[in-house]
Amino acid sequence: MSLPRHQDPIVAIATAPGRGAVGIVRISGRGLTAISQALCARGLKPREATYTPFLDADGVAIDQGLALFFPGPNSFTGEDVLELQAHGGPVVLQLLLSRCLQAAAQSGPDSLPLLPHLRVALPGEFSERAFLNNKLDLAQAEAIADLIDASTEAAARSATRSLSGAFSQEIHHLRDALIHLRMLVEATLDFPEEEIDFLRKADAHGQLSNLQQSLDSVLGRARQGALLREGIKVVIAGQPNAGKSSLLNALAGAELAIVTAIPGTTRDKVQQTIQIEGVPLHVIDTAGLRDGVDEVEQIGIARAWEAITQADAVLFLHDLTRCDAPEYRADDAHIAEVMAGKLSKSVPIIHVWNKADAVTLAHVGEGLLLSAKNGSGLDVLRARLLQLAGWQSATEGVFIARARHVQALHAVQMHLQAAQMYLDIHSQALDLLAEELRLAQNALCVITGEFTSDDLLGVIFSSFCIGK
C-alpha cells in the first residue's frame, strides 16, 4: 500500500491560518537529528520541551520558542517528529517553514544533504503516515478530521469516542466472530468425509444469529453517528408571505432573513445550520413559490425548486389566515402536486400551518400548527424533524461515523443474510456460505483500512487540513 512519496520526509505549518499566540511547524521523517541541530544549534532530549532560538542560515534567530523531538516509532506518525512551537504570526511561521526546507538541502559533514527530499506535506499526510505505520486505523484517522469539523458538542464527543478506538473495537469484535465462523465452515469443507457435523455441534446457526444481532446494534449506532456528522438538509417551501423567513429566524433564534409583508421579499436561498439535541439541521429558506413577477424572482423560484429536490425533508408552510381562500388553496394544491412529482417518496413532506397566533380556531387535519411569531408549536416541529431523521435521544455509546461506514455495514448485513440462507440448506451450499462470510469480512475490513485501496486513501486524506 505504501507509495514512493510515503518515504519522503514532510513538513507543514500545523496550526490554522491567521494570527495566534502559538503556531506550530511540524516535520516527520527518518533521521531528523541533524536538521534539529541546524535549526536549534543544540541537541534535543526526546519528548522534552526545550526553549531555544530558531536560527536562520546565518545563525540569526528567526524567533524563540519550544522545540520537541519525538523519536520514531513512539510518535504520532510512527516516524521521527520534530515540532517547532513559535509565536503564531503567519510571517514567522512561513519563515520557519522556508528555513526547514533550506536546512534540509544544505550539506552535512559527508557533503550530502541533511534531509534529502524534504517537501511540504499534502493535506492529511501526517495522519496518513500514522495510519500506514499502524499507529491508528482508518476509522480513527477519519475521526481526527471529524473532531476538528464537529459542529455540535454531541458530534465532538462521538468523534472523540471513535478516535479512542471505540468504533474500531466494535468492528474488530465482529471480525473475530466472523473469522471463527469461517474457520468452522472451512473445516467442514476440508473434511467432508468426517461424520462429525462441525457446524451443528459448534452451533453455527446460533453464532451467525448472534453475529447478526451484534451487527444490527453497531449499524444502529453508526447511523446515529453519521447523522451527528452529516445532519439533514431541511427546506422550507411554500407560497409568498406564508412566513418561511420568519420560521427560519425562529428556528435559528436570530434575524437571518429579511421579513416584510411584501410578497417576493426572499429572492434567493438563505441557509443556516442549527442543532437540535446535538443533531445539525441545515435549514434553507427559499423564495415563495408562484408565477414569477420579474426575471430576478423567477430565478429565485427556480433555485427554490432545485433546493427542494435536494432536500432530506421539506417543510411545506401554509398560511392559516388565507387557508379559506379558494385561490390560495388551489395554488397550494398545485405546489403539492408539482412537489410530489419532483421528490423521491423517501423524502418526507411535513405540512406546517403557520400564524396560529392570528386565528382563534383552526382545524387543518394533516400537519402541525405553529406560530413563527410567538414560538408556539416550535418544540413539536423540532421533535418531528428529529423523528423523521431517525434520531434516538440516547447518545451513549454512539460513535461518529461516515456514509461509507454505514454503506460497508449494510454490505456486511446483506452478505450475512445470504450466508443465513446458505446455512439453512447446509451441505448443498457450504462453498457459497464460505464465500459470503469472506465477503462480509472484507466489507468490515474496509472500515478500519485492513482491506482498502490507495484511491480510497487519497479521497479520505485529501479532505484533511494541511499539517494534520
Short mmCIF file of C-alpha atoms in Angstrom, two decimals:
data_model
loop_
_atom_site.label_atom_id
_atom_site.label_comp_id
_atom_site.label_asym_id
_atom_site.label_seq_id
_atom_site.Cartn_x
_atom_site.Cartn_y
_atom_site.Cartn_z
CA MET A 1 0.00 0.00 0.00
CA SER A 2 2.98 2.32 0.57
CA LEU A 3 3.81 4.67 -2.33
CA PRO A 4 7.23 6.25 -3.10
CA ARG A 5 6.06 9.60 -1.71
CA HIS A 6 5.46 7.96 1.66
CA GLN A 7 9.24 7.63 2.05
CA ASP A 8 9.82 11.39 1.78
CA PRO A 9 10.22 13.48 4.94
CA ILE A 10 7.44 16.09 5.13
CA VAL A 11 6.99 19.48 6.76
CA ALA A 12 3.99 21.78 7.21
CA ILE A 13 2.52 24.52 9.34
CA ALA A 14 0.26 22.55 11.66
CA THR A 15 -1.87 25.39 13.03
CA ALA A 16 -4.76 27.20 11.40
CA PRO A 17 -4.10 30.17 9.09
CA GLY A 18 -4.08 33.61 10.68
CA ARG A 19 -2.62 35.13 13.82
CA GLY A 20 -2.46 33.37 17.16
CA ALA A 21 -0.47 33.17 20.36
CA VAL A 22 1.29 29.98 19.23
CA GLY A 23 1.96 28.47 15.83
CA ILE A 24 3.48 25.06 15.09
CA VAL A 25 5.72 23.86 12.28
CA ARG A 26 5.90 20.05 12.18
CA ILE A 27 8.39 17.75 10.45
CA SER A 28 8.03 13.99 10.10
CA GLY A 29 10.55 11.57 8.61
CA ARG A 30 13.55 9.43 9.42
CA GLY A 31 16.77 10.83 10.88
CA LEU A 32 15.78 14.34 12.00
CA THR A 33 18.64 14.78 14.47
CA ALA A 34 20.86 16.70 12.03
CA ILE A 35 18.16 19.13 10.96
CA SER A 36 17.11 19.80 14.57
CA GLN A 37 20.75 20.63 15.29
CA ALA A 38 20.83 23.04 12.33
CA LEU A 39 17.63 24.79 13.40
CA CYS A 40 18.25 24.91 17.15
CA ALA A 41 22.07 24.66 17.38
CA ARG A 42 21.72 22.11 20.15
CA GLY A 43 20.70 18.53 20.74
CA LEU A 44 17.15 17.84 21.87
CA LYS A 45 16.14 15.35 24.52
CA PRO A 46 13.33 13.03 23.39
CA ARG A 47 9.83 14.08 24.49
CA GLU A 48 11.14 17.07 26.47
CA ALA A 49 10.22 20.66 25.60
CA THR A 50 13.32 22.82 25.06
CA TYR A 51 13.15 26.61 24.98
CA THR A 52 15.50 27.67 22.22
CA PRO A 53 16.06 30.17 19.40
CA PHE A 54 15.18 29.02 15.88
CA LEU A 55 18.10 30.04 13.68
CA ASP A 56 18.29 31.10 10.04
CA ALA A 57 21.16 30.12 7.73
CA ASP A 58 23.37 32.90 9.18
CA GLY A 59 22.77 31.85 12.77
CA VAL A 60 20.41 34.76 13.47
CA ALA A 61 17.28 33.96 15.46
CA ILE A 62 14.03 33.95 13.47
CA ASP A 63 12.09 33.53 16.71
CA GLN A 64 12.35 31.86 20.09
CA GLY A 65 10.04 29.09 21.21
CA LEU A 66 9.72 25.46 22.22
CA ALA A 67 11.22 22.55 20.28
CA LEU A 68 10.03 18.99 20.87
CA PHE A 69 11.55 15.86 19.38
CA PHE A 70 9.71 12.52 19.30
CA PRO A 71 11.88 9.65 18.01
CA GLY A 72 10.03 7.03 15.98
CA PRO A 73 8.27 4.73 16.37
CA ASN A 74 6.99 6.40 19.55
CA SER A 75 5.39 9.37 17.83
CA PHE A 76 2.10 10.28 16.20
CA THR A 77 3.24 9.28 12.71
CA GLY A 78 5.49 6.40 13.78
CA GLU A 79 8.47 8.29 12.29
CA ASP A 80 10.77 10.85 13.90
CA VAL A 81 8.73 14.00 14.53
CA LEU A 82 10.11 17.48 15.24
CA GLU A 83 7.74 20.23 16.37
CA LEU A 84 8.74 23.89 16.50
CA GLN A 85 6.31 25.95 18.57
CA ALA A 86 6.81 29.62 17.79
CA HIS A 87 4.76 32.80 18.01
CA GLY A 88 1.70 32.41 15.83
CA GLY A 89 2.23 35.12 13.23
CA PRO A 90 1.87 33.98 9.60
CA VAL A 91 5.15 35.65 8.54
CA VAL A 92 7.11 33.98 11.35
CA LEU A 93 5.67 30.57 10.52
CA GLN A 94 6.38 30.96 6.80
CA LEU A 95 9.98 31.94 7.64
CA LEU A 96 10.33 28.82 9.80
CA LEU A 97 8.82 26.62 7.09
CA SER A 98 11.21 28.04 4.49
CA ARG A 99 14.14 27.62 6.88
CA CYS A 100 13.28 23.93 7.40
CA LEU A 101 13.31 23.32 3.64
CA GLN A 102 16.54 25.29 3.27
CA ALA A 103 18.28 23.48 6.14
CA ALA A 104 17.25 20.10 4.74
CA ALA A 105 19.01 20.89 1.46
CA GLN A 106 22.28 22.15 2.97
CA SER A 107 25.27 19.81 3.03
CA GLY A 108 26.30 17.95 6.14
CA PRO A 109 29.75 16.66 7.17
CA ASP A 110 29.56 13.95 4.49
CA SER A 111 28.73 16.53 1.78
CA LEU A 112 25.24 15.07 1.45
CA PRO A 113 22.00 16.98 2.14
CA LEU A 114 20.98 16.88 5.80
CA LEU A 115 17.49 15.68 4.94
CA PRO A 116 17.11 14.91 1.23
CA HIS A 117 13.68 15.08 -0.42
CA LEU A 118 12.06 17.07 2.41
CA ARG A 119 8.86 18.58 0.97
CA VAL A 120 5.71 20.34 2.10
CA ALA A 121 3.12 17.84 3.27
CA LEU A 122 -0.07 17.15 1.36
CA PRO A 123 -3.44 17.59 3.14
CA GLY A 124 -3.83 14.89 5.79
CA GLU A 125 -0.42 13.37 5.11
CA PHE A 126 0.68 13.28 8.77
CA SER A 127 -2.46 11.32 9.68
CA GLU A 128 -1.94 9.13 6.61
CA ARG A 129 1.59 8.31 7.83
CA ALA A 130 0.13 7.38 11.23
CA PHE A 131 -2.30 5.02 9.52
CA LEU A 132 0.33 3.47 7.26
CA ASN A 133 2.64 2.94 10.25
CA ASN A 134 -0.13 1.24 12.26
CA LYS A 135 -0.40 4.00 14.87
CA LEU A 136 -4.13 4.17 14.25
CA ASP A 137 -6.59 2.56 11.87
CA LEU A 138 -8.59 4.27 9.13
CA ALA A 139 -11.71 4.82 11.23
CA GLN A 140 -9.61 6.51 13.92
CA ALA A 141 -7.81 8.64 11.33
CA GLU A 142 -11.15 9.83 9.94
CA ALA A 143 -12.27 10.63 13.48
CA ILE A 144 -9.44 13.20 13.72
CA ALA A 145 -10.93 15.22 10.86
CA ASP A 146 -14.44 14.70 12.24
CA LEU A 147 -13.37 16.00 15.66
CA ILE A 148 -11.93 19.13 14.04
CA ASP A 149 -15.06 19.64 11.92
CA ALA A 150 -17.59 18.81 14.66
CA SER A 151 -20.38 21.39 14.68
CA THR A 152 -22.05 20.26 17.91
CA GLU A 153 -20.97 19.05 21.34
CA ALA A 154 -22.56 15.65 20.73
CA ALA A 155 -20.64 15.28 17.45
CA ALA A 156 -17.37 16.21 19.17
CA ARG A 157 -17.90 13.67 21.95
CA SER A 158 -18.78 10.95 19.47
CA ALA A 159 -15.72 11.77 17.36
CA THR A 160 -13.55 11.52 20.48
CA ARG A 161 -15.09 8.13 21.18
CA SER A 162 -14.21 6.95 17.67
CA LEU A 163 -10.70 8.40 17.92
CA SER A 164 -10.13 6.46 21.14
CA GLY A 165 -10.94 3.26 19.23
CA ALA A 166 -14.50 2.50 20.41
CA PHE A 167 -15.86 2.11 16.87
CA SER A 168 -12.82 0.10 15.76
CA GLN A 169 -13.18 -2.27 18.71
CA GLU A 170 -16.77 -2.99 17.71
CA ILE A 171 -15.62 -3.75 14.17
CA HIS A 172 -12.81 -5.98 15.45
CA HIS A 173 -15.25 -7.96 17.63
CA LEU A 174 -17.49 -8.54 14.61
CA ARG A 175 -14.46 -9.51 12.52
CA ASP A 176 -13.22 -12.01 15.12
CA ALA A 177 -16.65 -13.64 15.34
CA LEU A 178 -16.73 -13.85 11.54
CA ILE A 179 -13.29 -15.41 11.41
CA HIS A 180 -14.31 -18.05 13.95
CA LEU A 181 -17.42 -18.91 11.97
CA ARG A 182 -15.42 -19.03 8.73
CA MET A 183 -12.98 -21.44 10.40
CA LEU A 184 -15.82 -23.83 11.21
CA VAL A 185 -17.21 -23.69 7.67
CA GLU A 186 -13.76 -24.16 6.12
CA ALA A 187 -13.15 -27.15 8.40
CA THR A 188 -16.37 -28.75 7.18
CA LEU A 189 -15.33 -28.14 3.58
CA ASP A 190 -11.84 -29.52 4.14
CA PHE A 191 -13.03 -32.72 5.83
CA PRO A 192 -16.33 -33.68 4.16
CA GLU A 193 -15.78 -37.36 4.89
CA GLU A 194 -15.85 -36.86 8.65
CA GLU A 195 -19.03 -37.96 10.35
CA ILE A 196 -18.78 -35.13 12.86
CA ASP A 197 -21.03 -32.27 11.90
CA PHE A 198 -18.77 -29.35 12.81
CA LEU A 199 -21.40 -26.72 12.16
CA ARG A 200 -24.17 -28.36 14.18
CA LYS A 201 -22.00 -29.21 17.18
CA ALA A 202 -20.47 -25.72 17.20
CA ASP A 203 -23.94 -24.13 16.95
CA ALA A 204 -23.13 -22.30 13.72
CA HIS A 205 -26.76 -21.13 13.47
CA GLY A 206 -26.54 -19.60 16.93
CA GLN A 207 -23.19 -17.98 16.17
CA LEU A 208 -24.49 -16.45 12.94
CA SER A 209 -27.62 -15.21 14.70
CA ASN A 210 -25.56 -13.58 17.46
CA LEU A 211 -23.33 -12.03 14.82
CA GLN A 212 -26.32 -10.52 13.03
CA GLN A 213 -27.69 -9.12 16.29
CA SER A 214 -24.35 -7.52 17.14
CA LEU A 215 -24.14 -6.09 13.63
CA ASP A 216 -27.62 -4.57 13.94
CA SER A 217 -26.55 -2.86 17.17
CA VAL A 218 -23.37 -1.45 15.61
CA LEU A 219 -25.26 -0.37 12.48
CA GLY A 220 -27.85 1.47 14.55
CA ARG A 221 -25.20 3.44 16.44
CA ALA A 222 -23.28 4.09 13.21
CA ARG A 223 -26.42 5.58 11.65
CA GLN A 224 -26.76 7.86 14.66
CA GLY A 225 -23.09 8.81 14.36
CA ALA A 226 -23.46 9.57 10.66
CA LEU A 227 -26.45 11.76 11.48
CA LEU A 228 -24.38 13.66 14.07
CA ARG A 229 -21.68 14.22 11.48
CA GLU A 230 -23.74 15.00 8.39
CA GLY A 231 -27.02 16.29 9.78
CA ILE A 232 -30.03 16.63 7.49
CA LYS A 233 -31.00 19.26 4.93
CA VAL A 234 -34.42 20.77 5.66
CA VAL A 235 -36.01 23.09 3.06
CA ILE A 236 -38.82 25.50 3.96
CA ALA A 237 -41.14 25.90 0.97
CA GLY A 238 -44.50 27.47 0.29
CA GLN A 239 -46.28 30.43 -1.23
CA PRO A 240 -45.08 34.01 -0.66
CA ASN A 241 -45.87 35.54 2.74
CA ALA A 242 -46.57 32.16 4.40
CA GLY A 243 -43.91 33.01 6.98
CA LYS A 244 -40.96 30.98 5.69
CA SER A 245 -38.33 33.56 6.60
CA SER A 246 -39.97 34.11 9.99
CA LEU A 247 -39.83 30.36 10.63
CA LEU A 248 -36.13 30.23 9.71
CA ASN A 249 -35.45 33.12 12.10
CA ALA A 250 -37.49 31.44 14.85
CA LEU A 251 -35.67 28.11 14.47
CA ALA A 252 -32.26 29.82 14.36
CA GLY A 253 -33.02 32.24 17.18
CA ALA A 254 -31.64 35.14 15.11
CA GLU A 255 -32.78 37.60 12.45
CA LEU A 256 -31.11 35.92 9.48
CA ALA A 257 -33.68 36.54 6.76
CA ILE A 258 -35.45 39.78 5.90
CA VAL A 259 -39.14 39.67 6.82
CA THR A 260 -41.67 42.06 5.24
CA ALA A 261 -45.32 41.98 4.20
CA ILE A 262 -44.28 42.42 0.59
CA PRO A 263 -44.66 39.19 -1.46
CA GLY A 264 -41.41 38.06 -3.06
CA THR A 265 -39.09 39.62 -0.47
CA THR A 266 -36.93 36.48 -0.39
CA ARG A 267 -35.25 36.22 -3.79
CA ASP A 268 -32.58 33.63 -3.07
CA LYS A 269 -31.84 30.77 -0.69
CA VAL A 270 -30.89 31.63 2.88
CA GLN A 271 -29.27 28.79 4.81
CA GLN A 272 -28.46 28.37 8.48
CA THR A 273 -27.24 25.33 10.42
CA ILE A 274 -28.95 24.86 13.76
CA GLN A 275 -28.76 22.00 16.22
CA ILE A 276 -31.48 20.06 17.96
CA GLU A 277 -30.27 17.68 20.68
CA GLY A 278 -26.82 17.84 19.11
CA VAL A 279 -28.03 16.94 15.60
CA PRO A 280 -27.11 19.55 12.97
CA LEU A 281 -30.01 20.64 10.77
CA HIS A 282 -29.19 22.65 7.67
CA VAL A 283 -32.35 24.75 7.30
CA ILE A 284 -32.88 26.53 3.96
CA ASP A 285 -35.38 29.34 3.43
CA THR A 286 -36.47 29.68 -0.19
CA ALA A 287 -38.30 32.14 -2.41
CA GLY A 288 -42.09 31.97 -2.38
CA LEU A 289 -43.43 29.57 -5.00
CA ARG A 290 -45.64 31.33 -7.54
CA ASP A 291 -45.53 32.55 -11.13
CA GLY A 292 -42.57 34.92 -11.01
CA VAL A 293 -43.39 38.62 -11.35
CA ASP A 294 -39.98 39.55 -12.71
CA GLU A 295 -36.87 37.80 -14.02
CA VAL A 296 -34.98 38.01 -10.70
CA GLU A 297 -37.85 36.41 -8.78
CA GLN A 298 -38.16 33.70 -11.41
CA ILE A 299 -34.50 32.80 -10.89
CA GLY A 300 -35.10 32.66 -7.12
CA ILE A 301 -38.10 30.36 -7.59
CA ALA A 302 -36.07 28.07 -9.87
CA ARG A 303 -33.40 27.86 -7.16
CA ALA A 304 -36.11 27.11 -4.60
CA TRP A 305 -37.29 24.10 -6.62
CA GLU A 306 -33.66 22.98 -7.02
CA ALA A 307 -33.20 23.09 -3.23
CA ILE A 308 -36.45 21.18 -2.70
CA THR A 309 -35.31 18.34 -4.97
CA GLN A 310 -32.07 18.03 -2.94
CA ALA A 311 -33.74 18.10 0.50
CA ASP A 312 -33.77 15.35 3.11
CA ALA A 313 -37.07 16.77 4.40
CA VAL A 314 -39.40 19.56 3.26
CA LEU A 315 -41.43 21.87 5.49
CA PHE A 316 -44.42 22.83 3.34
CA LEU A 317 -45.57 26.03 5.00
CA HIS A 318 -49.22 27.12 4.80
CA ASP A 319 -50.80 30.42 5.90
CA LEU A 320 -53.72 29.90 8.31
CA THR A 321 -55.03 33.39 7.68
CA ARG A 322 -55.59 32.56 4.00
CA CYS A 323 -56.47 28.88 4.25
CA ASP A 324 -60.18 29.53 3.45
CA ALA A 325 -59.45 31.47 0.27
CA PRO A 326 -60.20 29.24 -2.77
CA GLU A 327 -57.40 30.74 -4.87
CA TYR A 328 -54.85 30.19 -2.07
CA ARG A 329 -55.95 26.57 -1.59
CA ALA A 330 -55.78 25.94 -5.33
CA ASP A 331 -52.23 27.32 -5.51
CA ASP A 332 -51.20 25.15 -2.52
CA ALA A 333 -52.69 22.09 -4.21
CA HIS A 334 -50.76 22.86 -7.40
CA ILE A 335 -47.48 23.23 -5.44
CA ALA A 336 -48.17 19.94 -3.65
CA GLU A 337 -48.76 18.20 -6.99
CA VAL A 338 -45.52 19.52 -8.50
CA MET A 339 -43.59 18.74 -5.33
CA ALA A 340 -44.84 15.14 -5.30
CA GLY A 341 -43.62 14.72 -8.87
CA LYS A 342 -40.15 16.12 -8.13
CA LEU A 343 -39.43 14.43 -4.80
CA SER A 344 -38.49 10.85 -4.06
CA LYS A 345 -41.09 9.02 -2.00
CA SER A 346 -38.45 8.57 0.69
CA VAL A 347 -38.28 12.35 1.30
CA PRO A 348 -40.87 13.32 3.94
CA ILE A 349 -43.05 16.41 3.49
CA ILE A 350 -44.22 17.99 6.75
CA HIS A 351 -47.26 20.24 6.34
CA VAL A 352 -46.87 23.19 8.71
CA TRP A 353 -49.71 25.65 9.30
CA ASN A 354 -48.26 28.98 10.39
CA LYS A 355 -49.73 32.11 12.01
CA ALA A 356 -51.69 30.22 14.67
CA ASP A 357 -51.44 33.40 16.75
CA ALA A 358 -53.62 35.26 14.23
CA VAL A 359 -56.64 32.92 14.23
CA THR A 360 -58.98 31.93 17.05
CA LEU A 361 -59.67 28.36 15.98
CA ALA A 362 -58.05 26.24 13.31
CA HIS A 363 -58.72 22.70 12.22
CA VAL A 364 -56.44 21.75 9.35
CA GLY A 365 -56.34 17.96 9.51
CA GLU A 366 -52.89 16.79 8.48
CA GLY A 367 -49.94 18.86 9.65
CA LEU A 368 -48.60 20.87 12.56
CA LEU A 369 -49.92 24.14 13.94
CA LEU A 370 -47.42 26.78 14.97
CA SER A 371 -46.68 30.45 15.19
CA ALA A 372 -43.28 31.59 13.97
CA LYS A 373 -44.11 34.93 15.58
CA ASN A 374 -44.55 33.79 19.21
CA GLY A 375 -42.82 30.38 19.01
CA SER A 376 -45.78 28.19 19.88
CA GLY A 377 -45.53 24.76 18.27
CA LEU A 378 -41.80 25.03 17.51
CA ASP A 379 -40.87 22.32 20.02
CA VAL A 380 -43.31 19.91 18.37
CA LEU A 381 -41.78 20.72 14.99
CA ARG A 382 -38.23 20.14 16.28
CA ALA A 383 -39.24 16.79 17.74
CA ARG A 384 -40.89 15.80 14.46
CA LEU A 385 -37.75 16.67 12.49
CA LEU A 386 -35.61 14.51 14.78
CA GLN A 387 -38.09 11.67 14.45
CA LEU A 388 -38.01 11.84 10.67
CA ALA A 389 -34.21 11.96 10.71
CA GLY A 390 -34.19 8.71 12.68
CA TRP A 391 -32.56 10.23 15.75
CA GLN A 392 -32.83 8.47 19.10
CA SER A 393 -32.40 10.64 22.18
CA ALA A 394 -29.92 8.37 23.97
CA THR A 395 -26.45 9.13 22.56
CA GLU A 396 -24.48 6.96 24.99
CA GLY A 397 -22.20 4.66 23.04
CA VAL A 398 -22.73 6.50 19.75
CA PHE A 399 -19.53 6.89 17.75
CA ILE A 400 -19.01 9.26 14.86
CA ALA A 401 -19.44 7.53 11.52
CA ARG A 402 -19.40 8.39 7.85
CA ALA A 403 -21.65 7.43 4.98
CA ARG A 404 -19.03 4.94 3.77
CA HIS A 405 -19.06 3.20 7.17
CA VAL A 406 -22.83 2.81 7.07
CA GLN A 407 -22.65 1.54 3.49
CA ALA A 408 -20.00 -1.02 4.46
CA LEU A 409 -22.09 -2.25 7.40
CA HIS A 410 -25.11 -2.57 5.10
CA ALA A 411 -22.96 -4.68 2.78
CA VAL A 412 -21.97 -6.90 5.72
CA GLN A 413 -25.64 -7.23 6.64
CA MET A 414 -26.51 -8.28 3.10
CA HIS A 415 -23.75 -10.92 3.00
CA LEU A 416 -24.79 -12.32 6.39
CA GLN A 417 -28.38 -12.62 5.23
CA ALA A 418 -27.19 -14.57 2.20
CA ALA A 419 -24.99 -16.69 4.48
CA GLN A 420 -28.02 -17.48 6.64
CA MET A 421 -29.88 -18.73 3.58
CA TYR A 422 -26.99 -20.99 2.53
CA LEU A 423 -26.51 -22.26 6.08
CA ASP A 424 -30.15 -23.33 6.19
CA ILE A 425 -29.63 -25.67 3.21
CA HIS A 426 -26.29 -26.82 4.71
CA SER A 427 -24.27 -29.30 2.68
CA GLN A 428 -25.64 -28.27 -0.70
CA ALA A 429 -24.18 -24.75 -0.46
CA LEU A 430 -21.27 -24.75 2.02
CA ASP A 431 -18.91 -23.27 -0.54
CA LEU A 432 -21.34 -20.39 -1.14
CA LEU A 433 -21.72 -19.95 2.62
CA ALA A 434 -17.94 -19.68 2.97
CA GLU A 435 -17.77 -17.10 0.17
CA GLU A 436 -20.48 -14.89 1.72
CA LEU A 437 -18.67 -14.93 5.06
CA ARG A 438 -15.43 -13.99 3.33
CA LEU A 439 -17.11 -11.08 1.56
CA ALA A 440 -18.66 -9.94 4.83
CA GLN A 441 -15.24 -9.91 6.48
CA ASN A 442 -13.76 -7.91 3.60
CA ALA A 443 -16.55 -5.33 3.89
CA LEU A 444 -15.82 -4.95 7.60
CA CYS A 445 -12.11 -4.53 7.00
CA VAL A 446 -12.76 -1.66 4.58
CA ILE A 447 -13.94 0.39 7.58
CA THR A 448 -10.69 0.08 9.51
CA GLY A 449 -8.47 0.09 6.43
CA GLU A 450 -7.26 -3.51 6.72
CA PHE A 451 -8.71 -4.10 3.25
CA THR A 452 -8.73 -0.94 1.16
CA SER A 453 -7.19 0.79 -1.86
CA ASP A 454 -4.82 3.69 -2.40
CA ASP A 455 -7.60 5.50 -4.28
CA LEU A 456 -9.84 5.40 -1.21
CA LEU A 457 -6.99 6.66 0.98
CA GLY A 458 -6.43 9.54 -1.41
CA VAL A 459 -10.07 10.59 -1.23
CA ILE A 460 -10.21 10.35 2.56
CA PHE A 461 -7.00 12.15 3.48
CA SER A 462 -7.31 14.86 0.82
CA SER A 463 -10.17 16.34 2.85
CA PHE A 464 -7.95 16.84 5.92
CA CYS A 465 -6.19 20.03 6.92
CA ILE A 466 -2.60 20.55 5.79
CA GLY A 467 -0.36 19.76 8.75
CA LYS A 468 -2.76 17.18 10.21
#
